[in-house]
Amino acid sequence: MSDPLNHSYYAATAHAWRPHSFEDEDRDCDVAVIGGGFTGLSAALACAERGFSVSLFEAEHIGFGASGRNGGQLIPGLRWTASELEAEFGRERADALFGLCWCDNRVKARIDRHGIDCDLKPGHLEAAWTPKDFDAMRREADHLAARFGYKSDVVAKADMGAHIGSTLYHGGIHDPQSGHFHPLNYALGLAKAAEAAGVRIVEGRRASPDTARARFVIDATDSWIGEVEPDLGRYTVPIMNYNIATAPLANADALLPSDAAVADSRFVLNYFRLSADKRLIFGGGERYSQTPPRDIAAFVRPFMAEVFPGIADARIDYGWGGAVAVTMNRLPHIGRRGNVFFAHGFSGHGALVTTLAGELIAEAMAGTAERFDVLASLPSRPFPGGKWLRRPLATLGLLYYAMKDRLG
Ligand SMILES: Cc1cc2nc3c(=O)[nH]c(=O)nc-3n(C[C@H](O)[C@H](O)[C@H](O)COP(=O)(O)OP(=O)(O)OC[C@H]3O[C@@H](n4cnc5c(N)ncnc54)[C@H](O)[C@@H]3O)c2cc1C
């Protein structure tokens, strides 16, 4: 295990992949994509489908970043509720955002179209940490149904057993439109589709906007964006987040009877789901230090034990982590500067929206920017504090909210 952060269940069960393209002399292309995660792969594939010649450069290997390490929870929307978006931006913009971010499931479309084998399963439960959280969730679910016809099931505390074998939560919302998947195999499936569409994929190549002679550059490096475009680096801070996978569990179906993925409503949330081979994949706890805990399993296990005391001592086969790029307002930062397009800072809510963002970049590049602009017009501002103080100041803010969690 050379990289302790990369000792993941996903890496251990990844489908075989080797890019066919190799570095060659001719580096001219229409589009150079930097970063081989969901955003870069989706953009590269969509650009190739529109007839652009595309080279994609990935510093390590496909899915090395957050895309190959995440919780695999496919939750429509953004980190803000639809009501919050409407209160802030008005009805028209909220409608446009809802249409794209809640209803336009490009991940499912890609999986179906390319036959990507990535253990996709339907169902997601948002579990209320407090009765107050449950009230807020219920109000939002009613609003989504009344305003947009978006249907989800309000689950009272007494009925939670249909979805989760834990008494910790005060009710929840089950959304059948959400789901979960094996994120690395989805990324690899996108990479294969991109290659088939003509994208030249170069792994092991750390790139800059000058690496290729290209008409357009797409910077899809998320947590690393400051290394490529220092100014964009001011808009996010990386927060380390850790996951574990237990050994396959004989009682897995009792833990999550409906096989939905679950995320709870704490600020530093717990999120978990079953893998195809009935392991519990559990994410919990954030660390504001960039240094990983020496023993990731020991770090995450207490969070799992709090939710499922019956498996407190279960064998843990994998533990890994990754950086979540978080913006000031937790909305993604998407835009264009000259011939450089970028999309980053999905703030822990990128598994669905990254594929959409990549496709909308391709659409804008081909001349139709209307839908791209819906995302690009989300407000953003850099973290205060300059290069040295940015992270400590952001950490203080996050610690404040984490403390509020603990105080209830
Ligand atoms: C532990 C964890 C759990 C998460 N869980 C969820 C979840 O359950 N649901 C959800 O919706 N979201 C989740 N997220 C967030 C989600 O994974 C991300 O928003 C999404 O994967 C970002 O995709 P991306 O393609 O923009 O970035 P990444 O996947 O990080 O890709 C960026 C790539 O750029 C490459 N790169 C960097 N610099 C260079 C360079 N100079 N040249 C070439 N390549 C470079 C990196 O190696 C990397 O592969 C989670 C994130 C983490 C870390």
CSV table of C-alpha atoms and ligand atoms in Angstrom, one decimal:
chain,number,residue,atom,x,y,z
A,1,MET,CA,0.0,0.0,0.0
A,2,SER,CA,2.2,2.9,-1.2
A,3,ASP,CA,-0.4,5.7,-0.8
A,4,PRO,CA,-2.4,5.2,2.4
A,5,LEU,CA,-5.1,7.5,1.1
A,6,ASN,CA,-5.6,5.3,-1.9
A,7,HIS,CA,-6.2,2.0,-0.2
A,8,SER,CA,-9.7,1.9,-1.4
A,9,TYR,CA,-12.4,-0.7,-2.0
A,10,TYR,CA,-12.9,1.1,-5.3
A,11,ALA,CA,-9.2,0.7,-6.4
A,12,ALA,CA,-9.4,-3.0,-5.4
A,13,THR,CA,-12.5,-3.6,-7.5
A,14,ALA,CA,-11.7,-1.4,-10.4
A,15,HIS,CA,-12.3,-2.6,-13.9
A,16,ALA,CA,-9.2,-3.1,-16.1
A,17,TRP,CA,-8.2,0.0,-17.9
A,18,ARG,CA,-5.2,1.1,-19.9
A,19,PRO,CA,-5.3,4.1,-22.2
A,20,HIS,CA,-4.5,3.4,-25.8
A,21,SER,CA,-3.2,6.8,-26.5
A,22,PHE,CA,0.4,7.7,-26.0
A,23,GLU,CA,2.3,10.9,-25.9
A,24,ASP,CA,3.2,11.8,-29.5
A,25,GLU,CA,4.8,14.7,-31.2
A,26,ASP,CA,1.7,16.3,-32.6
A,27,ARG,CA,0.2,18.2,-29.7
A,28,ASP,CA,-2.2,20.4,-31.6
A,29,CYS,CA,-5.8,19.9,-30.7
A,30,ASP,CA,-9.0,22.0,-30.4
A,31,VAL,CA,-9.4,21.3,-26.7
A,32,ALA,CA,-6.9,20.4,-24.0
A,33,VAL,CA,-8.6,19.0,-20.8
A,34,ILE,CA,-6.6,19.0,-17.6
A,35,GLY,CA,-7.8,16.4,-15.1
A,36,GLY,CA,-9.2,12.9,-15.5
A,37,GLY,CA,-12.0,13.0,-12.9
A,38,PHE,CA,-15.8,13.2,-13.7
A,39,THR,CA,-15.6,16.8,-14.8
A,40,GLY,CA,-12.7,16.4,-17.2
A,41,LEU,CA,-13.9,13.1,-18.6
A,42,SER,CA,-17.4,14.3,-19.1
A,43,ALA,CA,-16.2,17.5,-20.8
A,44,ALA,CA,-13.7,15.6,-23.0
A,45,LEU,CA,-16.3,13.0,-24.1
A,46,ALA,CA,-18.9,15.7,-24.8
A,47,CYS,CA,-16.4,17.8,-26.8
A,48,ALA,CA,-15.3,14.8,-28.9
A,49,GLU,CA,-19.0,14.0,-29.6
A,50,ARG,CA,-19.4,17.6,-30.9
A,51,GLY,CA,-16.5,17.1,-33.3
A,52,PHE,CA,-13.6,18.8,-31.4
A,53,SER,CA,-10.2,17.1,-31.4
A,54,VAL,CA,-9.5,16.6,-27.7
A,55,SER,CA,-6.5,15.6,-25.5
A,56,LEU,CA,-7.0,14.9,-21.9
A,57,PHE,CA,-4.0,15.0,-19.4
A,58,GLU,CA,-4.2,13.4,-16.1
A,59,ALA,CA,-1.3,13.8,-13.6
A,60,GLU,CA,-1.8,10.4,-12.0
A,61,HIS,CA,-4.4,8.0,-13.4
A,62,ILE,CA,-8.1,8.2,-14.3
A,63,GLY,CA,-10.2,8.7,-11.2
A,64,PHE,CA,-7.1,9.4,-8.9
A,65,GLY,CA,-8.8,12.5,-7.4
A,66,ALA,CA,-12.2,12.8,-5.6
A,67,SER,CA,-14.0,11.0,-8.5
A,68,GLY,CA,-12.3,7.7,-7.7
A,69,ARG,CA,-12.6,8.0,-3.9
A,70,ASN,CA,-16.0,9.4,-3.1
A,71,GLY,CA,-19.0,8.0,-1.2
A,72,GLY,CA,-20.8,7.2,-4.5
A,73,GLN,CA,-23.9,9.0,-3.4
A,74,LEU,CA,-25.8,10.4,-6.3
A,75,ILE,CA,-28.0,13.1,-4.8
A,76,PRO,CA,-29.7,15.5,-7.1
A,77,GLY,CA,-29.3,19.2,-6.5
A,78,LEU,CA,-26.7,21.4,-4.9
A,79,ARG,CA,-25.7,22.0,-1.3
A,80,TRP,CA,-28.4,24.6,-1.1
A,81,THR,CA,-32.0,23.6,-1.0
A,82,ALA,CA,-34.3,24.6,-3.8
A,83,SER,CA,-36.1,27.0,-1.4
A,84,GLU,CA,-32.8,28.6,-0.5
A,85,LEU,CA,-31.9,29.1,-4.1
A,86,GLU,CA,-35.3,30.6,-4.8
A,87,ALA,CA,-35.1,33.0,-1.8
A,88,GLU,CA,-31.7,34.2,-3.0
A,89,PHE,CA,-32.0,34.2,-6.8
A,90,GLY,CA,-35.7,34.5,-7.5
A,91,ARG,CA,-38.1,32.2,-9.2
A,92,GLU,CA,-36.8,32.2,-12.7
A,93,ARG,CA,-33.2,31.3,-11.9
A,94,ALA,CA,-34.3,28.8,-9.3
A,95,ASP,CA,-36.5,27.1,-11.9
A,96,ALA,CA,-33.5,26.9,-14.3
A,97,LEU,CA,-31.2,25.6,-11.6
A,98,PHE,CA,-33.8,23.0,-10.6
A,99,GLY,CA,-34.3,21.9,-14.2
A,100,LEU,CA,-30.6,21.2,-14.6
A,101,CYS,CA,-29.3,20.2,-11.2
A,102,TRP,CA,-32.3,18.1,-9.9
A,103,CYS,CA,-34.0,16.8,-13.0
A,104,ASP,CA,-31.3,16.4,-15.7
A,105,ASN,CA,-29.6,13.2,-14.6
A,106,ARG,CA,-26.7,13.0,-17.1
A,107,VAL,CA,-24.9,10.3,-15.1
A,108,LYS,CA,-27.8,7.9,-15.6
A,109,ALA,CA,-27.9,8.9,-19.3
A,110,ARG,CA,-24.2,8.1,-19.7
A,111,ILE,CA,-24.4,4.8,-17.9
A,112,ASP,CA,-27.3,3.7,-20.0
A,113,ARG,CA,-25.8,5.0,-23.3
A,114,HIS,CA,-22.4,3.4,-22.8
A,115,GLY,CA,-23.4,0.4,-20.8
A,116,ILE,CA,-21.1,1.4,-17.9
A,117,ASP,CA,-20.9,-1.3,-15.4
A,118,CYS,CA,-20.7,0.6,-12.1
A,119,ASP,CA,-23.2,-1.0,-9.6
A,120,LEU,CA,-25.8,1.7,-10.0
A,121,LYS,CA,-28.7,1.3,-7.6
A,122,PRO,CA,-31.7,3.6,-6.9
A,123,GLY,CA,-32.6,5.2,-3.6
A,124,HIS,CA,-31.3,7.7,-1.1
A,125,LEU,CA,-32.3,8.5,2.4
A,126,GLU,CA,-31.6,11.8,4.1
A,127,ALA,CA,-31.7,11.0,7.8
A,128,ALA,CA,-32.6,13.7,10.3
A,129,TRP,CA,-30.1,14.2,13.2
A,130,THR,CA,-32.6,16.2,15.2
A,131,PRO,CA,-36.4,16.7,15.2
A,132,LYS,CA,-35.8,20.2,14.0
A,133,ASP,CA,-33.8,18.9,11.0
A,134,PHE,CA,-36.7,16.5,10.2
A,135,ASP,CA,-39.2,19.4,10.3
A,136,ALA,CA,-37.0,21.4,7.8
A,137,MET,CA,-36.7,18.4,5.6
A,138,ARG,CA,-40.4,17.7,5.5
A,139,ARG,CA,-41.1,21.3,4.7
A,140,GLU,CA,-38.6,21.2,1.8
A,141,ALA,CA,-40.0,17.9,0.5
A,142,ASP,CA,-43.5,19.4,0.5
A,143,HIS,CA,-42.2,22.5,-1.3
A,144,LEU,CA,-40.5,20.3,-4.0
A,145,ALA,CA,-43.6,18.3,-4.6
A,146,ALA,CA,-46.0,21.4,-4.7
A,147,ARG,CA,-43.7,23.6,-6.7
A,148,PHE,CA,-41.9,21.2,-9.1
A,149,GLY,CA,-43.9,18.0,-8.8
A,150,TYR,CA,-40.7,16.4,-7.5
A,151,LYS,CA,-41.8,13.4,-5.4
A,152,SER,CA,-40.0,11.9,-2.5
A,153,ASP,CA,-41.3,10.0,0.6
A,154,VAL,CA,-41.4,11.6,4.0
A,155,VAL,CA,-40.4,8.8,6.5
A,156,ALA,CA,-41.5,9.3,10.1
A,157,LYS,CA,-39.2,8.1,12.8
A,158,ALA,CA,-41.4,5.1,13.5
A,159,ASP,CA,-41.0,4.0,9.8
A,160,MET,CA,-37.3,4.5,9.5
A,161,GLY,CA,-36.8,0.7,10.0
A,162,ALA,CA,-37.9,0.2,6.4
A,163,HIS,CA,-34.7,1.8,5.3
A,164,ILE,CA,-32.2,1.8,8.2
A,165,GLY,CA,-31.5,-0.6,11.1
A,166,SER,CA,-30.5,2.2,13.4
A,167,THR,CA,-32.6,4.1,16.0
A,168,LEU,CA,-30.4,7.2,15.9
A,169,TYR,CA,-32.4,9.3,13.5
A,170,HIS,CA,-35.6,11.4,13.9
A,171,GLY,CA,-37.1,10.6,10.5
A,172,GLY,CA,-36.0,11.2,7.0
A,173,ILE,CA,-36.7,11.8,3.3
A,174,HIS,CA,-36.4,8.8,0.9
A,175,ASP,CA,-35.8,10.0,-2.7
A,176,PRO,CA,-36.2,7.2,-5.3
A,177,GLN,CA,-34.6,9.5,-8.0
A,178,SER,CA,-31.3,9.5,-6.1
A,179,GLY,CA,-29.0,6.5,-5.9
A,180,HIS,CA,-25.5,5.3,-5.5
A,181,PHE,CA,-22.8,3.7,-7.6
A,182,HIS,CA,-19.1,2.6,-7.8
A,183,PRO,CA,-17.5,6.0,-8.7
A,184,LEU,CA,-14.2,4.7,-9.9
A,185,ASN,CA,-15.8,2.3,-12.3
A,186,TYR,CA,-18.1,5.1,-13.6
A,187,ALA,CA,-15.0,7.2,-14.2
A,188,LEU,CA,-13.3,4.4,-16.0
A,189,GLY,CA,-16.4,3.8,-18.1
A,190,LEU,CA,-16.5,7.4,-19.1
A,191,ALA,CA,-12.8,7.2,-20.0
A,192,LYS,CA,-13.4,4.2,-22.3
A,193,ALA,CA,-16.4,6.0,-23.9
A,194,ALA,CA,-14.2,9.1,-24.3
A,195,GLU,CA,-11.4,7.1,-26.0
A,196,ALA,CA,-14.0,5.4,-28.3
A,197,ALA,CA,-15.2,8.9,-29.2
A,198,GLY,CA,-11.6,9.9,-30.2
A,199,VAL,CA,-10.2,11.6,-27.1
A,200,ARG,CA,-6.5,11.2,-26.6
A,201,ILE,CA,-6.0,10.3,-23.0
A,202,VAL,CA,-2.5,10.8,-21.5
A,203,GLU,CA,-2.1,9.5,-17.9
A,204,GLY,CA,0.9,10.3,-15.7
A,205,ARG,CA,1.2,13.8,-17.2
A,206,ARG,CA,1.0,16.9,-15.0
A,207,ALA,CA,-0.2,19.6,-17.4
A,208,SER,CA,-0.5,23.3,-17.5
A,209,PRO,CA,-2.5,25.5,-19.8
A,210,ASP,CA,0.6,25.6,-22.1
A,211,THR,CA,1.0,21.9,-22.3
A,212,ALA,CA,-0.8,21.5,-25.6
A,213,ARG,CA,-1.4,24.0,-28.4
A,214,ALA,CA,-5.1,24.1,-28.1
A,215,ARG,CA,-7.9,26.6,-29.0
A,216,PHE,CA,-9.6,25.9,-25.6
A,217,VAL,CA,-8.4,24.6,-22.3
A,218,ILE,CA,-10.7,23.0,-19.7
A,219,ASP,CA,-9.3,23.1,-16.2
A,220,ALA,CA,-10.9,20.2,-14.3
A,221,THR,CA,-8.4,19.8,-11.5
A,222,ASP,CA,-10.7,20.6,-8.6
A,223,SER,CA,-8.6,20.5,-5.4
A,224,TRP,CA,-5.4,21.1,-7.4
A,225,ILE,CA,-6.7,24.0,-9.4
A,226,GLY,CA,-4.5,26.5,-7.6
A,227,GLU,CA,-1.4,24.8,-9.0
A,228,VAL,CA,-2.7,25.2,-12.5
A,229,GLU,CA,-4.4,28.6,-12.2
A,230,PRO,CA,-3.3,30.3,-8.9
A,231,ASP,CA,-6.1,32.8,-9.0
A,232,LEU,CA,-8.8,30.1,-9.1
A,233,GLY,CA,-7.1,28.4,-6.2
A,234,ARG,CA,-8.4,31.2,-4.0
A,235,TYR,CA,-12.0,30.1,-4.4
A,236,THR,CA,-11.8,26.7,-2.6
A,237,VAL,CA,-10.1,25.1,0.4
A,238,PRO,CA,-9.5,21.3,0.5
A,239,ILE,CA,-11.2,19.5,3.4
A,240,MET,CA,-10.0,15.9,4.0
A,241,ASN,CA,-12.7,13.3,4.3
A,242,TYR,CA,-12.3,9.6,5.0
A,243,ASN,CA,-14.1,6.4,4.1
A,244,ILE,CA,-14.0,2.8,5.2
A,245,ALA,CA,-15.3,-0.5,3.8
A,246,THR,CA,-16.1,-3.4,6.1
A,247,ALA,CA,-15.7,-7.0,5.1
A,248,PRO,CA,-18.8,-8.4,3.4
A,249,LEU,CA,-21.5,-8.5,6.2
A,250,ALA,CA,-23.9,-11.4,6.8
A,251,ASN,CA,-26.4,-8.9,8.2
A,252,ALA,CA,-26.0,-6.2,5.6
A,253,ASP,CA,-29.6,-6.2,4.5
A,254,ALA,CA,-30.7,-5.7,8.1
A,255,LEU,CA,-28.6,-2.5,8.3
A,256,LEU,CA,-30.0,-1.0,5.1
A,257,PRO,CA,-33.1,-3.0,4.2
A,258,SER,CA,-34.1,-0.9,1.1
A,259,ASP,CA,-30.5,-0.7,-0.1
A,260,ALA,CA,-30.7,3.1,-0.3
A,261,ALA,CA,-27.6,5.2,0.4
A,262,VAL,CA,-27.9,7.3,3.5
A,263,ALA,CA,-26.5,10.7,4.4
A,264,ASP,CA,-27.4,12.4,7.6
A,265,SER,CA,-28.1,16.0,8.3
A,266,ARG,CA,-25.1,16.8,10.6
A,267,PHE,CA,-22.8,19.6,9.3
A,268,VAL,CA,-19.9,17.1,9.5
A,269,LEU,CA,-22.1,14.3,8.1
A,270,ASN,CA,-22.1,10.6,8.2
A,271,TYR,CA,-22.8,8.9,4.8
A,272,PHE,CA,-23.0,5.3,4.0
A,273,ARG,CA,-24.3,2.6,1.7
A,274,LEU,CA,-23.8,-1.0,0.8
A,275,SER,CA,-21.4,-2.1,-2.0
A,276,ALA,CA,-22.4,-4.7,-4.5
A,277,ASP,CA,-20.8,-7.4,-2.4
A,278,LYS,CA,-22.6,-6.3,0.8
A,279,ARG,CA,-19.9,-4.3,2.5
A,280,LEU,CA,-20.8,-1.2,4.4
A,281,ILE,CA,-19.0,1.7,2.9
A,282,PHE,CA,-19.0,4.5,5.5
A,283,GLY,CA,-17.8,8.0,5.5
A,284,GLY,CA,-17.6,10.1,8.6
A,285,GLY,CA,-15.6,12.8,10.2
A,286,GLU,CA,-13.7,15.6,8.5
A,287,ARG,CA,-10.1,16.6,9.3
A,288,TYR,CA,-9.0,20.1,8.8
A,289,SER,CA,-5.3,19.0,8.8
A,290,GLN,CA,-4.0,17.8,5.4
A,291,THR,CA,-2.1,15.0,7.2
A,292,PRO,CA,-4.2,11.8,7.2
A,293,PRO,CA,-4.8,10.0,10.4
A,294,ARG,CA,-2.3,7.2,10.9
A,295,ASP,CA,-5.0,4.7,11.0
A,296,ILE,CA,-8.0,5.7,8.9
A,297,ALA,CA,-10.1,2.7,10.0
A,298,ALA,CA,-9.6,3.7,13.7
A,299,PHE,CA,-10.6,7.3,12.8
A,300,VAL,CA,-13.8,6.5,11.0
A,301,ARG,CA,-14.9,3.4,13.1
A,302,PRO,CA,-16.5,5.4,16.0
A,303,PHE,CA,-18.8,7.2,13.7
A,304,MET,CA,-19.9,3.9,12.2
A,305,ALA,CA,-20.3,2.4,15.7
A,306,GLU,CA,-22.5,5.3,16.8
A,307,VAL,CA,-25.0,4.6,13.9
A,308,PHE,CA,-24.7,0.8,14.0
A,309,PRO,CA,-23.5,-0.4,17.4
A,310,GLY,CA,-24.1,-4.0,16.4
A,311,ILE,CA,-21.1,-3.9,13.9
A,312,ALA,CA,-18.8,-1.8,16.1
A,313,ASP,CA,-16.2,-4.5,15.9
A,314,ALA,CA,-16.7,-5.5,12.3
A,315,ARG,CA,-13.6,-6.2,10.3
A,316,ILE,CA,-12.6,-3.2,8.2
A,317,ASP,CA,-10.9,-4.2,4.9
A,318,TYR,CA,-10.2,-0.8,3.4
A,319,GLY,CA,-9.7,2.8,4.5
A,320,TRP,CA,-9.0,5.7,2.3
A,321,GLY,CA,-9.5,9.4,2.0
A,322,GLY,CA,-9.6,12.4,-0.4
A,323,ALA,CA,-9.8,16.1,-0.5
A,324,VAL,CA,-13.2,17.7,-0.9
A,325,ALA,CA,-12.8,21.1,-2.6
A,326,VAL,CA,-15.2,23.5,-0.7
A,327,THR,CA,-16.2,27.0,-1.8
A,328,MET,CA,-17.2,29.9,0.5
A,329,ASN,CA,-20.9,29.5,-0.1
A,330,ARG,CA,-20.7,25.7,-1.0
A,331,LEU,CA,-22.0,26.3,-4.5
A,332,PRO,CA,-19.7,25.2,-7.3
A,333,HIS,CA,-17.5,27.7,-9.1
A,334,ILE,CA,-18.0,27.4,-12.8
A,335,GLY,CA,-17.0,29.8,-15.5
A,336,ARG,CA,-14.8,30.9,-18.4
A,337,ARG,CA,-11.8,33.2,-18.5
A,338,GLY,CA,-10.7,33.8,-22.1
A,339,ASN,CA,-10.2,30.5,-23.7
A,340,VAL,CA,-10.0,28.6,-20.3
A,341,PHE,CA,-13.2,27.0,-19.0
A,342,PHE,CA,-13.3,25.7,-15.5
A,343,ALA,CA,-15.6,23.9,-13.0
A,344,HIS,CA,-14.6,23.2,-9.4
A,345,GLY,CA,-15.6,23.4,-5.8
A,346,PHE,CA,-18.6,21.1,-5.8
A,347,SER,CA,-18.3,21.1,-2.0
A,348,GLY,CA,-19.0,17.4,-1.5
A,349,HIS,CA,-21.9,17.3,-3.8
A,350,GLY,CA,-20.2,16.6,-7.2
A,351,ALA,CA,-21.0,13.1,-8.1
A,352,LEU,CA,-24.0,14.1,-10.3
A,353,VAL,CA,-23.4,17.7,-11.1
A,354,THR,CA,-19.8,17.2,-12.4
A,355,THR,CA,-21.0,15.2,-15.4
A,356,LEU,CA,-23.6,17.9,-16.2
A,357,ALA,CA,-21.0,20.7,-15.8
A,358,GLY,CA,-18.6,18.9,-18.2
A,359,GLU,CA,-21.3,18.5,-20.8
A,360,LEU,CA,-22.4,22.1,-20.5
A,361,ILE,CA,-18.9,23.3,-21.0
A,362,ALA,CA,-18.8,21.4,-24.3
A,363,GLU,CA,-22.2,22.9,-25.2
A,364,ALA,CA,-20.9,26.5,-24.5
A,365,MET,CA,-17.7,25.8,-26.4
A,366,ALA,CA,-19.8,24.8,-29.4
A,367,GLY,CA,-21.7,28.1,-29.2
A,368,THR,CA,-24.7,27.6,-27.0
A,369,ALA,CA,-24.0,29.0,-23.6
A,370,GLU,CA,-27.5,29.5,-22.2
A,371,ARG,CA,-27.5,26.4,-19.9
A,372,PHE,CA,-23.8,26.8,-19.1
A,373,ASP,CA,-24.5,30.4,-17.9
A,374,VAL,CA,-27.2,29.1,-15.5
A,375,LEU,CA,-24.3,27.4,-13.6
A,376,ALA,CA,-21.7,30.0,-14.4
A,377,SER,CA,-23.8,32.8,-12.9
A,378,LEU,CA,-23.9,31.2,-9.4
A,379,PRO,CA,-22.2,33.7,-7.1
A,380,SER,CA,-18.7,33.0,-5.9
A,381,ARG,CA,-16.0,34.8,-4.0
A,382,PRO,CA,-12.5,33.9,-3.0
A,383,PHE,CA,-11.8,32.9,0.6
A,384,PRO,CA,-10.3,35.8,2.5
A,385,GLY,CA,-6.8,35.6,4.0
A,386,GLY,CA,-4.4,35.3,1.0
A,387,LYS,CA,-2.2,32.4,0.4
A,388,TRP,CA,-1.1,31.7,4.1
A,389,LEU,CA,-4.2,32.7,6.1
A,390,ARG,CA,-6.9,31.3,3.7
A,391,ARG,CA,-6.9,27.7,5.1
A,392,PRO,CA,-6.7,28.6,8.8
A,393,LEU,CA,-9.5,31.1,8.5
A,394,ALA,CA,-11.7,28.7,6.6
A,395,THR,CA,-10.9,26.0,9.1
A,396,LEU,CA,-12.0,28.2,12.0
A,397,GLY,CA,-15.4,28.8,10.2
A,398,LEU,CA,-15.8,25.0,9.7
A,399,LEU,CA,-14.9,24.2,13.3
A,400,TYR,CA,-17.6,26.6,14.4
A,401,TYR,CA,-20.3,24.7,12.6
A,402,ALA,CA,-18.9,21.3,13.6
A,403,MET,CA,-19.1,22.5,17.2
A,404,LYS,CA,-22.7,23.5,16.7
A,405,ASP,CA,-23.4,19.9,15.6
A,406,ARG,CA,-22.0,18.6,18.8
A,407,LEU,CA,-24.0,21.0,20.9
A,408,GLY,CA,-27.1,19.8,19.1
B,1,LIG,C1,-13.9,11.3,0.4
B,1,LIG,C2,-14.9,12.0,-0.6
B,1,LIG,C3,-16.3,11.6,-0.5
B,1,LIG,C4,-17.2,12.3,-1.4
B,1,LIG,N1,-18.4,11.8,-1.5
B,1,LIG,C5,-19.3,12.3,-2.4
B,1,LIG,C6,-20.6,11.7,-2.5
B,1,LIG,O1,-20.9,10.7,-1.9
B,1,LIG,N2,-21.5,12.3,-3.4
B,1,LIG,C7,-21.1,13.4,-4.1
B,1,LIG,O2,-22.0,14.0,-4.8
B,1,LIG,N3,-19.9,14.0,-4.0
B,1,LIG,C8,-19.0,13.4,-3.2
B,1,LIG,N4,-17.7,13.9,-3.1
B,1,LIG,C9,-17.3,15.0,-4.0
B,1,LIG,C10,-17.0,14.5,-5.5
B,1,LIG,O3,-16.3,13.3,-5.4
B,1,LIG,C11,-16.3,15.6,-6.3
B,1,LIG,O4,-17.1,16.8,-6.3
B,1,LIG,C12,-16.0,15.2,-7.7
B,1,LIG,O5,-15.5,13.9,-7.8
B,1,LIG,C13,-15.1,16.2,-8.3
B,1,LIG,O6,-14.7,15.7,-9.6
B,1,LIG,P1,-13.6,16.5,-10.5
B,1,LIG,O7,-13.5,15.7,-11.8
B,1,LIG,O8,-14.0,17.9,-10.6
B,1,LIG,O9,-12.3,16.4,-9.6
B,1,LIG,P2,-11.3,15.2,-9.3
B,1,LIG,O10,-12.0,13.9,-9.4
B,1,LIG,O11,-10.6,15.5,-8.1
B,1,LIG,O12,-10.3,15.2,-10.5
B,1,LIG,C14,-9.3,16.1,-10.7
B,1,LIG,C15,-8.1,15.4,-11.4
B,1,LIG,O13,-7.2,16.3,-11.8
B,1,LIG,C16,-5.9,15.7,-11.7
B,1,LIG,N5,-4.9,16.8,-11.8
B,1,LIG,C17,-4.6,17.7,-10.8
B,1,LIG,N6,-3.6,18.5,-11.3
B,1,LIG,C18,-3.3,18.1,-12.5
B,1,LIG,C19,-2.4,18.6,-13.5
B,1,LIG,N7,-1.6,19.7,-13.3
B,1,LIG,N8,-2.4,18.0,-14.7
B,1,LIG,C20,-3.2,16.9,-15.0
B,1,LIG,N9,-4.0,16.4,-14.1
B,1,LIG,C21,-4.1,17.0,-12.8
B,1,LIG,C22,-6.0,14.9,-10.4
B,1,LIG,O14,-5.0,13.9,-10.4
B,1,LIG,C23,-7.4,14.4,-10.4
B,1,LIG,O15,-7.5,13.1,-11.0
B,1,LIG,C24,-16.7,13.3,-2.3
B,1,LIG,C25,-15.4,13.7,-2.3
B,1,LIG,C26,-14.5,13.0,-1.5
B,1,LIG,C27,-13.0,13.4,-1.5
